Each structure stands twice: as C-alpha cells, then as structure tokens.
CSV table of N, CA and C in Angstrom, one decimal:
chain,number,residue,atom,x,y,z
A,1,MET,N,-21.5,-5.4,25.1
A,1,MET,CA,-20.5,-6.3,25.1
A,1,MET,C,-19.5,-6.3,24.1
A,2,PRO,N,-18.3,-6.3,24.2
A,2,PRO,CA,-17.4,-6.2,23.2
A,2,PRO,C,-17.1,-7.7,22.3
A,3,GLU,N,-16.9,-7.7,21.1
A,3,GLU,CA,-16.9,-8.8,20.6
A,3,GLU,C,-15.5,-9.6,21.0
A,4,THR,N,-15.4,-10.8,21.1
A,4,THR,CA,-14.2,-11.6,21.4
A,4,THR,C,-13.9,-12.8,20.3
A,5,PRO,N,-12.7,-13.2,20.1
A,5,PRO,CA,-12.4,-14.2,19.1
A,5,PRO,C,-13.3,-15.3,19.3
A,6,GLU,N,-13.9,-15.6,20.4
A,6,GLU,CA,-14.5,-16.8,20.6
A,6,GLU,C,-16.1,-16.5,20.3
A,7,ASP,N,-16.6,-15.3,19.9
A,7,ASP,CA,-17.9,-15.0,19.5
A,7,ASP,C,-18.3,-15.8,18.3
A,8,PRO,N,-19.1,-16.7,18.4
A,8,PRO,CA,-19.4,-17.7,17.2
A,8,PRO,C,-19.8,-16.9,16.1
A,9,GLU,N,-20.5,-15.6,16.2
A,9,GLU,CA,-20.8,-15.0,15.1
A,9,GLU,C,-19.8,-14.2,14.1
A,10,LEU,N,-18.9,-13.8,15.2
A,10,LEU,CA,-17.6,-13.2,14.5
A,10,LEU,C,-16.6,-14.3,13.9
A,11,VAL,N,-16.5,-15.5,14.5
A,11,VAL,CA,-15.8,-16.7,14.0
A,11,VAL,C,-16.6,-17.0,12.6
A,12,ARG,N,-18.0,-17.0,12.7
A,12,ARG,CA,-18.6,-17.4,11.2
A,12,ARG,C,-18.3,-16.4,10.1
A,13,ASP,N,-18.3,-15.0,10.6
A,13,ASP,CA,-18.1,-13.9,9.7
A,13,ASP,C,-16.7,-14.1,9.0
A,14,ARG,N,-15.7,-14.3,10.0
A,14,ARG,CA,-14.5,-14.5,9.4
A,14,ARG,C,-14.1,-15.6,8.6
A,15,ARG,N,-14.9,-16.7,8.9
A,15,ARG,CA,-14.8,-17.8,7.9
A,15,ARG,C,-15.3,-17.5,6.5
A,16,LEU,N,-16.5,-17.0,6.6
A,16,LEU,CA,-17.2,-16.5,5.3
A,16,LEU,C,-16.2,-15.6,4.5
A,17,ALA,N,-15.6,-14.6,5.4
A,17,ALA,CA,-14.8,-13.5,4.6
A,17,ALA,C,-13.5,-14.3,3.8
A,18,LEU,N,-13.0,-15.2,4.6
A,18,LEU,CA,-12.0,-16.1,4.0
A,18,LEU,C,-12.4,-16.8,3.1
A,19,GLY,N,-13.4,-17.4,3.0
A,19,GLY,CA,-13.8,-18.3,1.8
A,19,GLY,C,-14.2,-17.6,0.7
A,20,GLN,N,-14.7,-16.3,0.9
A,20,GLN,CA,-15.0,-15.5,-0.3
A,20,GLN,C,-13.7,-15.0,-0.8
A,21,ARG,N,-12.8,-14.6,-0.2
A,21,ARG,CA,-11.5,-14.2,-0.7
A,21,ARG,C,-10.7,-15.2,-1.5
A,22,LEU,N,-10.9,-16.9,-0.7
A,22,LEU,CA,-10.3,-17.8,-1.5
A,22,LEU,C,-10.9,-18.1,-2.7
A,23,ARG,N,-12.3,-18.0,-2.9
A,23,ARG,CA,-12.9,-18.2,-4.2
A,23,ARG,C,-12.6,-17.0,-5.2
A,24,THR,N,-12.3,-15.8,-4.7
A,24,THR,CA,-12.2,-14.8,-5.6
A,24,THR,C,-10.8,-15.0,-6.3
A,25,LEU,N,-9.8,-15.3,-5.4
A,25,LEU,CA,-8.3,-15.7,-5.9
A,25,LEU,C,-8.3,-16.8,-6.7
A,26,ARG,N,-9.2,-17.7,-6.6
A,26,ARG,CA,-9.2,-19.1,-7.3
A,26,ARG,C,-9.8,-18.9,-8.7
A,27,THR,N,-11.0,-18.1,-8.8
A,27,THR,CA,-11.6,-17.9,-9.9
A,27,THR,C,-10.8,-16.8,-10.8
A,28,ASP,N,-10.1,-15.9,-10.2
A,28,ASP,CA,-9.3,-14.9,-11.2
A,28,ASP,C,-8.2,-15.6,-11.9
A,29,ARG,N,-7.9,-16.9,-11.3
A,29,ARG,CA,-7.0,-17.7,-11.9
A,29,ARG,C,-7.6,-18.5,-12.8
A,30,ASN,N,-8.8,-18.7,-12.9
A,30,ASN,CA,-9.4,-20.0,-13.7
A,30,ASN,C,-9.1,-21.1,-13.5
A,31,LEU,N,-9.0,-21.2,-11.8
A,31,LEU,CA,-9.0,-22.7,-11.5
A,31,LEU,C,-10.1,-23.1,-10.8
A,32,SER,N,-10.1,-24.6,-10.9
A,32,SER,CA,-11.3,-25.2,-10.2
A,32,SER,C,-11.0,-25.4,-8.9
A,33,GLN,N,-12.0,-25.9,-8.1
A,33,GLN,CA,-11.8,-26.2,-6.6
A,33,GLN,C,-11.1,-27.5,-6.5
A,34,SER,N,-11.2,-28.4,-7.5
A,34,SER,CA,-10.4,-29.5,-7.6
A,34,SER,C,-8.9,-29.3,-7.8
A,35,ALA,N,-8.7,-28.4,-8.7
A,35,ALA,CA,-7.3,-28.0,-9.0
A,35,ALA,C,-6.6,-27.6,-7.9
A,36,VAL,N,-7.2,-26.6,-7.2
A,36,VAL,CA,-6.7,-26.0,-6.0
A,36,VAL,C,-6.3,-26.8,-4.8
A,37,ALA,N,-7.6,-27.8,-4.5
A,37,ALA,CA,-7.4,-28.7,-3.6
A,37,ALA,C,-6.4,-29.8,-3.7
A,38,ALA,N,-6.1,-30.2,-5.0
A,38,ALA,CA,-5.2,-31.2,-5.5
A,38,ALA,C,-3.6,-30.6,-5.2
A,39,ALA,N,-3.5,-29.4,-5.7
A,39,ALA,CA,-2.2,-28.6,-5.5
A,39,ALA,C,-1.9,-28.4,-4.0
A,40,ALA,N,-3.0,-28.2,-3.3
A,40,ALA,CA,-2.6,-28.1,-1.8
A,40,ALA,C,-2.7,-29.3,-1.1
A,41,GLY,N,-2.8,-30.3,-1.7
A,41,GLY,CA,-2.9,-31.7,-1.0
A,41,GLY,C,-4.1,-31.9,0.0
A,42,LEU,N,-5.3,-31.4,-0.3
A,42,LEU,CA,-6.4,-31.4,0.3
A,42,LEU,C,-7.7,-32.2,-0.4
A,43,ALA,N,-8.4,-32.9,0.2
A,43,ALA,CA,-9.6,-33.2,-0.4
A,43,ALA,C,-10.6,-32.0,-1.0
A,44,ARG,N,-11.2,-32.3,-2.1
A,44,ARG,CA,-12.1,-31.3,-3.0
A,44,ARG,C,-13.2,-30.9,-1.9
A,45,PRO,N,-13.8,-31.9,-1.2
A,45,PRO,CA,-15.0,-31.5,-0.6
A,45,PRO,C,-14.5,-30.6,0.7
A,46,TYR,N,-13.4,-31.0,1.3
A,46,TYR,CA,-13.0,-29.9,2.6
A,46,TYR,C,-12.6,-28.6,2.1
A,47,TYR,N,-11.8,-28.7,0.9
A,47,TYR,CA,-11.6,-27.3,0.3
A,47,TYR,C,-13.0,-26.5,0.0
A,48,GLY,N,-13.8,-27.1,-0.7
A,48,GLY,CA,-15.1,-26.6,-0.9
A,48,GLY,C,-15.8,-26.1,0.3
A,49,GLY,N,-15.7,-26.7,1.5
A,49,GLY,CA,-16.2,-26.2,2.6
A,49,GLY,C,-15.6,-25.0,3.3
A,50,ILE,N,-14.3,-25.1,3.0
A,50,ILE,CA,-13.4,-23.9,3.5
A,50,ILE,C,-13.8,-22.6,2.7
A,51,GLU,N,-14.2,-22.7,1.4
A,51,GLU,CA,-14.6,-21.8,0.6
A,51,GLU,C,-16.1,-21.2,1.0
A,52,SER,N,-16.7,-22.2,1.4
A,52,SER,CA,-18.3,-21.8,1.7
A,52,SER,C,-18.5,-21.4,3.2
A,53,GLY,N,-17.2,-21.4,4.0
A,53,GLY,CA,-17.1,-21.0,5.3
A,53,GLY,C,-17.5,-22.0,6.4
A,54,GLN,N,-17.8,-23.5,6.0
A,54,GLN,CA,-18.1,-24.4,7.0
A,54,GLN,C,-16.9,-25.0,7.9
A,55,HIS,N,-15.9,-24.8,7.4
A,55,HIS,CA,-14.8,-25.6,7.9
A,55,HIS,C,-13.7,-24.5,8.7
A,56,ASN,N,-13.2,-24.7,9.6
A,56,ASN,CA,-11.9,-24.1,10.2
A,56,ASN,C,-10.8,-24.4,9.5
A,57,ILE,N,-9.6,-23.8,9.6
A,57,ILE,CA,-8.5,-24.2,8.6
A,57,ILE,C,-7.2,-24.1,9.5
A,58,SER,N,-6.4,-24.8,9.3
A,58,SER,CA,-5.2,-24.8,10.0
A,58,SER,C,-4.3,-23.9,9.1
A,59,VAL,N,-3.3,-23.3,9.9
A,59,VAL,CA,-2.1,-22.6,9.3
A,59,VAL,C,-1.3,-23.3,8.2
A,60,ALA,N,-1.1,-24.6,8.6
A,60,ALA,CA,-0.5,-25.2,7.5
A,60,ALA,C,-1.1,-25.4,6.3
A,61,ASN,N,-2.5,-25.6,6.2
A,61,ASN,CA,-3.4,-25.7,5.1
A,61,ASN,C,-3.6,-24.3,4.4
A,62,LEU,N,-3.5,-23.2,5.2
A,62,LEU,CA,-3.6,-22.1,4.8
A,62,LEU,C,-2.3,-21.6,3.7
A,63,TRP,N,-1.2,-22.2,4.2
A,63,TRP,CA,0.1,-21.9,3.5
A,63,TRP,C,0.0,-22.9,2.3
A,64,ALA,N,-0.5,-24.1,2.4
A,64,ALA,CA,-0.7,-24.9,1.1
A,64,ALA,C,-1.4,-24.3,0.0
A,65,ILE,N,-2.7,-23.8,0.4
A,65,ILE,CA,-3.6,-23.2,-0.5
A,65,ILE,C,-2.8,-21.8,-1.0
A,66,ALA,N,-2.2,-21.0,-0.2
A,66,ALA,CA,-1.5,-19.9,-0.7
A,66,ALA,C,-0.6,-20.4,-1.8
A,67,ASP,N,0.4,-21.2,-1.5
A,67,ASP,CA,1.2,-21.8,-2.5
A,67,ASP,C,0.5,-22.5,-3.8
A,68,ALA,N,-0.8,-23.1,-3.6
A,68,ALA,CA,-1.5,-23.6,-4.8
A,68,ALA,C,-1.8,-22.5,-5.5
A,69,LEU,N,-2.4,-21.4,-5.0
A,69,LEU,CA,-2.9,-20.2,-5.8
A,69,LEU,C,-1.7,-19.3,-6.4
A,70,GLY,N,-0.6,-19.6,-5.8
A,70,GLY,CA,0.5,-18.7,-6.1
A,70,GLY,C,0.6,-17.3,-5.7
A,71,VAL,N,0.3,-17.3,-4.4
A,71,VAL,CA,0.1,-15.8,-3.7
A,71,VAL,C,0.9,-16.1,-2.3
A,72,ASP,N,1.1,-14.9,-1.9
A,72,ASP,CA,1.8,-14.8,-0.6
A,72,ASP,C,0.5,-14.9,0.5
A,73,ILE,N,0.7,-15.9,1.6
A,73,ILE,CA,-0.2,-16.1,2.5
A,73,ILE,C,-1.1,-14.7,3.2
A,74,GLY,N,-0.4,-13.6,3.1
A,74,GLY,CA,-0.9,-12.4,3.4
A,74,GLY,C,-2.1,-11.9,2.5
A,75,GLU,N,-2.0,-12.4,1.2
A,75,GLU,CA,-3.1,-12.0,0.3
A,75,GLU,C,-4.3,-12.8,0.4
A,76,LEU,N,-4.1,-13.8,1.2
A,76,LEU,CA,-5.6,-14.6,1.6
A,76,LEU,C,-6.4,-13.8,2.6
A,77,PHE,N,-6.0,-12.7,3.2
A,77,PHE,CA,-6.6,-11.9,4.2
A,77,PHE,C,-7.0,-10.5,3.9
A,78,THR,N,-6.5,-10.1,2.6
A,78,THR,CA,-6.7,-8.8,2.1
A,78,THR,C,-7.4,-8.7,0.9
A,79,SER,N,-8.0,-7.7,0.5
A,79,SER,CA,-8.7,-7.7,-0.9
A,79,SER,C,-8.3,-6.5,-1.6
A,80,SER,N,-8.2,-6.6,-2.9
A,80,SER,CA,-7.9,-5.4,-3.6
A,80,SER,C,-9.2,-4.3,-3.7
A,81,SER,N,-9.0,-3.1,-3.9
A,81,SER,CA,-10.2,-2.3,-4.2
A,81,SER,C,-10.8,-2.5,-5.2
A,82,THR,N,-10.4,-3.3,-6.2
A,82,THR,CA,-11.0,-3.4,-7.6
A,82,THR,C,-12.0,-4.7,-7.3
A,83,GLU,N,-12.1,-5.5,-6.2
A,83,GLU,CA,-12.9,-6.6,-6.2
A,83,GLU,C,-14.2,-6.1,-5.8
A,84,LYS,N,-15.1,-6.8,-6.3
A,84,LYS,CA,-16.7,-6.7,-6.2
A,84,LYS,C,-17.1,-7.2,-4.9
A,85,SER,N,-18.0,-6.3,-4.2
A,85,SER,CA,-18.6,-7.0,-2.8
A,85,SER,C,-19.9,-7.3,-3.2
A,86,ASP,N,-20.3,-8.3,-2.4
A,86,ASP,CA,-21.8,-8.8,-2.7
A,86,ASP,C,-22.8,-8.1,-2.0
C-alpha cells in the first residue's frame, strides 16, 4: 500500500527529520534551545519537543524559527551535502 501523508510512521519520520535539521542549524550557530525559542517567541520545552520530533508545528512557528536561526524557511527542509548523518 502506498504511503499517505496521514501514515503515522511517515509523519513521525518527517517530524524527526525536521527536528534533526533544526538541531543542526542551531548548533552550527552555537545557539542554545533557550535562545532560539526566546527569539521565536516559543517556550523552551515546546521548542525542545520540536527538535526531538515530539510535536507538530504550525507554519507560523516554522517562520518564527527560521527567522530566529537567520535562515530562509526553505533551509529548514534541506540539508547540505556536508552534514553528517546518524
């Protein structure tokens, strides 16, 4: 059966991938979760949950996080070829 956007496993994998990308962007800039969360207007535990793939996130919050990290929103969904994979 083909995967659908509602497939819980696919949704989980996408949340985890986004969280990993956010963590990479944040640590590359030597920022703490608290600093990014504050700059984005989010609670630190909520932001930490996004990085760990536990929370869904709104588009408005994606924009706020991208601004806090100083990147275009599209960079939240792409990775450079030099990034390490786990």
